[in-house]
């Protein structure tokens, strides 16, 4: 088994907020650095929907995600490996993180079975039976070649009984140990995932168990699976500060302003969410904390930029009226331009928080989101 924390990975905390658990840091990977806290765009099928890699770089993105489950189904990890790995395949030279496929597999509740060995499910593409185990998940991710790979975990839905959560949390730990044994590449950092549902004691025990393994990084999973926002905030607040300080902390599947701000104040470093591109495909823009639907008639003759304070390509070149026209016409360019802006907006939001941490003014500047 290769070392779990190779020299090519490191996390350096530059400074901490004097009033919260927030911190500004630098996560170093083989394909570059990630300045934290940072929002990471989701590129499910080795592409962030509707934007090119060059456009994505211009948003300020430093690290992107890809999805193990979806890439296993199409085109297959063998093809990605033959292309030279994800970085060459999708022409993204920055850091990449692949999830384990666990969340997607467990969302197939009506066409999958689970036992200690792993999960068996019917492919939604052709109906063939596929077995996903901790070992196969890691093998697939080793072939995909991302910088960060995630352990295969059991992600129970909300609500679930305490007994079901205990079973899933214990199994997640046993599966993590199998993932460690299966991991074969020194140039990939394996992150463990904290489960435990909405039960603080289970979360705390999971953190203690995972911390003993001295992994390169840790993620909080099992949130944004149906819980109300106040429960998500509570889970993060009772979990993040207790994760190892010397390792990056990743909150999976969260990307709203308030949730990110509150999670950063609890000590989280990395986030991912499909929100910016999904909203764009529905004709919506994120503008300084608000959600604007560009199809609305109020934008038809509004020739100002989408956001005068934003430096993204969309805001620097196009008016609200033009975006409204594109959305109403269902032109593909609408989705590209809105995706560029929405991704830029969430990255800028986390960059602004980072600057506030460095200048020790987080609580004052972002009081609206933290309260």
Tab-separated table of N, CA and C in Angstrom, residues 226-305:
chain	number	residue	atom	x	y	z
A	226	UNK	N	-31.785	16.226	2.028
A	226	UNK	CA	-33.175	16.439	2.386
A	226	UNK	C	-33.402	17.169	3.692
A	227	UNK	N	-32.317	17.427	4.457
A	227	UNK	CA	-32.493	18.093	5.738
A	227	UNK	C	-32.818	19.568	5.542
A	228	UNK	N	-33.537	20.160	6.510
A	228	UNK	CA	-33.724	21.612	6.470
A	228	UNK	C	-32.392	22.319	6.701
A	229	UNK	N	-32.233	23.549	6.207
A	229	UNK	CA	-30.951	24.257	6.314
A	229	UNK	C	-30.422	24.378	7.733
A	230	UNK	N	-31.318	24.566	8.708
A	230	UNK	CA	-30.827	24.726	10.080
A	230	UNK	C	-30.178	23.445	10.601
A	231	UNK	N	-30.654	22.291	10.128
A	231	UNK	CA	-30.033	21.034	10.545
A	231	UNK	C	-28.666	20.866	9.892
A	232	UNK	N	-28.557	21.260	8.620
A	232	UNK	CA	-27.264	21.197	7.938
A	232	UNK	C	-26.248	22.041	8.688
A	233	UNK	N	-26.640	23.263	9.054
A	233	UNK	CA	-25.744	24.150	9.786
A	233	UNK	C	-25.333	23.543	11.119
A	234	UNK	N	-26.281	22.906	11.791
A	234	UNK	CA	-25.973	22.287	13.083
A	234	UNK	C	-24.980	21.142	12.923
A	235	UNK	N	-25.203	20.304	11.910
A	235	UNK	CA	-24.299	19.174	11.674
A	235	UNK	C	-22.879	19.665	11.423
A	236	UNK	N	-22.750	20.675	10.576
A	236	UNK	CA	-21.425	21.200	10.227
A	236	UNK	C	-20.773	21.853	11.439
A	237	UNK	N	-21.555	22.610	12.181
A	237	UNK	CA	-21.024	23.321	13.349
A	237	UNK	C	-20.509	22.358	14.415
A	238	UNK	N	-21.146	21.190	14.513
A	238	UNK	CA	-20.743	20.213	15.522
A	238	UNK	C	-19.712	19.218	15.001
A	239	UNK	N	-19.333	19.360	13.731
A	239	UNK	CA	-18.380	18.408	13.136
A	239	UNK	C	-17.082	19.058	12.691
A	240	UNK	N	-17.168	20.130	11.907
A	240	UNK	CA	-15.988	20.702	11.259
A	240	UNK	C	-14.864	21.072	12.213
A	241	UNK	N	-15.135	21.748	13.348
A	241	UNK	CA	-14.020	22.178	14.196
A	241	UNK	C	-13.220	21.026	14.791
A	242	UNK	N	-13.777	19.816	14.755
A	242	UNK	CA	-13.118	18.674	15.388
A	242	UNK	C	-12.329	17.818	14.405
A	243	UNK	N	-12.437	18.137	13.122
A	243	UNK	CA	-11.616	17.441	12.129
A	243	UNK	C	-10.162	17.889	12.267
A	244	UNK	N	-9.193	17.036	11.898
A	244	UNK	CA	-7.776	17.393	12.061
A	244	UNK	C	-7.442	18.761	11.468
A	245	UNK	N	-6.770	19.595	12.237
A	245	UNK	CA	-6.476	20.962	11.814
A	245	UNK	C	-5.482	21.032	10.665
A	246	UNK	N	-4.624	20.048	10.558
A	246	UNK	CA	-3.551	20.107	9.558
A	246	UNK	C	-3.967	19.557	8.196
A	247	UNK	N	-5.249	19.223	8.024
A	247	UNK	CA	-5.721	18.626	6.780
A	247	UNK	C	-6.886	19.442	6.216
A	248	UNK	N	-7.039	19.453	4.887
A	248	UNK	CA	-8.179	20.168	4.292
A	248	UNK	C	-9.506	19.524	4.676
A	249	UNK	N	-10.519	20.371	4.837
A	249	UNK	CA	-11.855	19.930	5.222
A	249	UNK	C	-12.833	20.285	4.108
A	250	UNK	N	-13.593	19.306	3.694
A	250	UNK	CA	-14.434	19.435	2.496
A	250	UNK	C	-15.881	19.134	2.873
A	251	UNK	N	-16.790	20.062	2.579
A	251	UNK	CA	-18.220	19.865	2.799
A	251	UNK	C	-18.860	19.532	1.462
A	252	UNK	N	-19.395	18.337	1.362
A	252	UNK	CA	-19.855	17.813	0.081
A	252	UNK	C	-21.267	18.287	-0.254
A	253	UNK	N	-21.439	18.766	-1.495
A	253	UNK	CA	-22.757	19.050	-2.021
A	253	UNK	C	-23.421	20.302	-1.494
A	254	UNK	N	-22.653	21.265	-1.009
A	254	UNK	CA	-23.214	22.502	-0.469
A	254	UNK	C	-22.669	23.682	-1.257
A	255	UNK	N	-23.568	24.610	-1.652
A	255	UNK	CA	-23.092	25.728	-2.461
A	255	UNK	C	-23.973	26.957	-2.420
A	256	UNK	N	-24.784	27.144	-1.359
A	256	UNK	CA	-25.535	28.385	-1.229
A	256	UNK	C	-24.705	29.381	-0.428
A	257	UNK	N	-25.015	30.646	-0.569
A	257	UNK	CA	-24.262	31.688	0.128
A	257	UNK	C	-24.244	31.444	1.636
A	258	UNK	N	-25.423	31.325	2.224
A	258	UNK	CA	-25.513	31.221	3.680
A	258	UNK	C	-24.851	29.948	4.194
A	259	UNK	N	-25.125	28.829	3.535
A	259	UNK	CA	-24.546	27.563	3.986
A	259	UNK	C	-23.028	27.589	3.904
A	260	UNK	N	-22.484	28.169	2.829
A	260	UNK	CA	-21.028	28.237	2.716
A	260	UNK	C	-20.436	29.166	3.764
A	261	UNK	N	-21.031	30.342	3.953
A	261	UNK	CA	-20.504	31.296	4.925
A	261	UNK	C	-20.501	30.693	6.323
A	262	UNK	N	-21.596	30.052	6.706
A	262	UNK	CA	-21.673	29.472	8.037
A	262	UNK	C	-20.723	28.286	8.183
A	263	UNK	N	-20.562	27.509	7.114
A	263	UNK	CA	-19.639	26.375	7.170
A	263	UNK	C	-18.191	26.850	7.260
A	264	UNK	N	-17.861	27.915	6.538
A	264	UNK	CA	-16.509	28.472	6.621
A	264	UNK	C	-16.235	28.947	8.045
A	265	UNK	N	-17.220	29.572	8.661
A	265	UNK	CA	-17.058	30.021	10.048
A	265	UNK	C	-16.870	28.853	11.004
A	266	UNK	N	-17.279	27.655	10.579
A	266	UNK	CA	-17.080	26.449	11.393
A	266	UNK	C	-15.763	25.750	11.082
A	267	UNK	N	-15.042	26.228	10.043
A	267	UNK	CA	-13.741	25.654	9.737
A	267	UNK	C	-13.640	24.877	8.453
A	268	UNK	N	-14.669	24.936	7.578
A	268	UNK	CA	-14.640	24.210	6.308
A	268	UNK	C	-13.806	24.976	5.284
A	269	UNK	N	-13.105	24.215	4.413
A	269	UNK	CA	-12.210	24.802	3.418
A	269	UNK	C	-12.715	24.688	1.975
A	270	UNK	N	-13.410	23.606	1.644
A	270	UNK	CA	-13.769	23.325	0.256
A	270	UNK	C	-15.251	22.986	0.141
A	271	UNK	N	-15.837	23.384	-0.992
A	271	UNK	CA	-17.251	23.142	-1.262
A	271	UNK	C	-17.435	22.734	-2.714
A	272	UNK	N	-18.514	22.007	-2.979
A	272	UNK	CA	-18.920	21.773	-4.367
A	272	UNK	C	-20.430	21.729	-4.433
A	273	UNK	N	-20.973	22.101	-5.576
A	273	UNK	CA	-22.419	22.043	-5.761
A	273	UNK	C	-22.726	22.276	-7.239
A	274	UNK	N	-23.830	21.690	-7.710
A	274	UNK	CA	-24.256	21.870	-9.097
A	274	UNK	C	-25.110	23.120	-9.278
A	275	UNK	N	-25.354	23.855	-8.195
A	275	UNK	CA	-26.276	24.993	-8.232
A	275	UNK	C	-25.973	25.988	-9.363
A	276	UNK	N	-24.734	26.458	-9.551
A	276	UNK	CA	-24.534	27.524	-10.542
A	276	UNK	C	-24.905	27.138	-11.963
A	277	UNK	N	-24.561	25.941	-12.397
A	277	UNK	CA	-24.895	25.544	-13.763
A	277	UNK	C	-26.342	25.079	-13.879
A	278	UNK	N	-26.864	24.485	-12.820
A	278	UNK	CA	-28.272	24.060	-12.864
A	278	UNK	C	-29.197	25.269	-12.944
A	279	UNK	N	-28.919	26.286	-12.142
A	279	UNK	CA	-29.729	27.506	-12.218
A	279	UNK	C	-29.619	28.156	-13.594
A	280	UNK	N	-28.397	28.144	-14.141
A	280	UNK	CA	-28.202	28.737	-15.467
A	280	UNK	C	-29.075	28.051	-16.513
A	281	UNK	N	-29.195	26.738	-16.426
A	281	UNK	CA	-30.002	26.014	-17.407
A	281	UNK	C	-31.496	26.288	-17.229
A	282	UNK	N	-31.854	26.893	-16.105
A	282	UNK	CA	-33.239	27.298	-15.888
A	282	UNK	C	-33.408	28.812	-16.044
A	283	UNK	N	-32.381	29.471	-16.606
A	283	UNK	CA	-32.485	30.889	-16.895
A	283	UNK	C	-32.337	31.792	-15.697
A	284	UNK	N	-31.653	31.325	-14.650
A	284	UNK	CA	-31.519	32.110	-13.426
A	284	UNK	C	-30.075	32.501	-13.183
A	285	UNK	N	-29.886	33.679	-12.599
A	285	UNK	CA	-28.553	34.186	-12.281
A	285	UNK	C	-28.455	34.459	-10.786
A	286	UNK	N	-27.274	34.222	-10.246
A	286	UNK	CA	-26.970	34.571	-8.860
A	286	UNK	C	-26.325	35.954	-8.859
A	287	UNK	N	-26.952	36.889	-8.184
A	287	UNK	CA	-26.453	38.264	-8.182
A	287	UNK	C	-26.416	38.789	-6.746
A	288	UNK	N	-25.212	38.846	-6.194
A	288	UNK	CA	-24.987	39.409	-4.868
A	288	UNK	C	-25.969	38.863	-3.831
A	289	UNK	N	-26.083	37.554	-3.816
A	289	UNK	CA	-26.911	36.903	-2.817
A	289	UNK	C	-28.343	36.677	-3.211
A	290	UNK	N	-28.750	37.182	-4.360
A	290	UNK	CA	-30.129	37.014	-4.815
A	290	UNK	C	-30.167	36.104	-6.043
A	291	UNK	N	-31.352	35.576	-6.314
A	291	UNK	CA	-31.570	34.731	-7.483
A	291	UNK	C	-32.508	35.457	-8.436
A	292	UNK	N	-32.002	35.794	-9.609
A	292	UNK	CA	-32.787	36.532	-10.599
A	292	UNK	C	-33.181	35.604	-11.748
A	293	UNK	N	-34.446	35.660	-12.119
A	293	UNK	CA	-34.922	34.877	-13.262
A	293	UNK	C	-34.964	35.799	-14.482
A	294	UNK	N	-34.033	35.572	-15.387
A	294	UNK	CA	-33.843	36.500	-16.510
A	294	UNK	C	-34.979	36.467	-17.519
A	295	UNK	N	-35.874	35.520	-17.403
A	295	UNK	CA	-37.021	35.475	-18.314
A	295	UNK	C	-38.055	36.528	-17.958
A	296	UNK	N	-37.972	37.060	-16.746
A	296	UNK	CA	-38.972	38.018	-16.289
A	296	UNK	C	-39.007	39.267	-17.169
A	297	UNK	N	-40.194	39.823	-17.336
A	297	UNK	CA	-40.392	40.946	-18.248
A	297	UNK	C	-39.633	42.199	-17.828
A	298	UNK	N	-39.315	42.313	-16.543
A	298	UNK	CA	-38.622	43.521	-16.069
A	298	UNK	C	-37.235	43.671	-16.682
A	299	UNK	N	-36.704	42.595	-17.271
A	299	UNK	CA	-35.362	42.661	-17.856
A	299	UNK	C	-35.381	42.915	-19.372
A	300	UNK	N	-36.544	42.936	-19.985
A	300	UNK	CA	-36.606	42.988	-21.451
A	300	UNK	C	-35.975	44.247	-22.029
A	301	UNK	N	-36.080	45.371	-21.334
A	301	UNK	CA	-35.520	46.630	-21.828
A	301	UNK	C	-34.494	47.200	-20.851
A	302	UNK	N	-33.878	46.321	-20.119
A	302	UNK	CA	-32.848	46.740	-19.161
A	302	UNK	C	-31.484	46.511	-19.815
A	303	UNK	N	-30.845	47.606	-20.237
A	303	UNK	CA	-29.612	47.481	-21.003
A	303	UNK	C	-28.359	47.653	-20.144
A	304	UNK	N	-28.514	47.531	-18.833
A	304	UNK	CA	-27.353	47.551	-17.939
A	304	UNK	C	-26.767	46.149	-17.845
A	305	UNK	N	-25.548	46.079	-17.359
A	305	UNK	CA	-24.908	44.770	-17.187
A	305	UNK	C	-25.607	43.993	-16.083
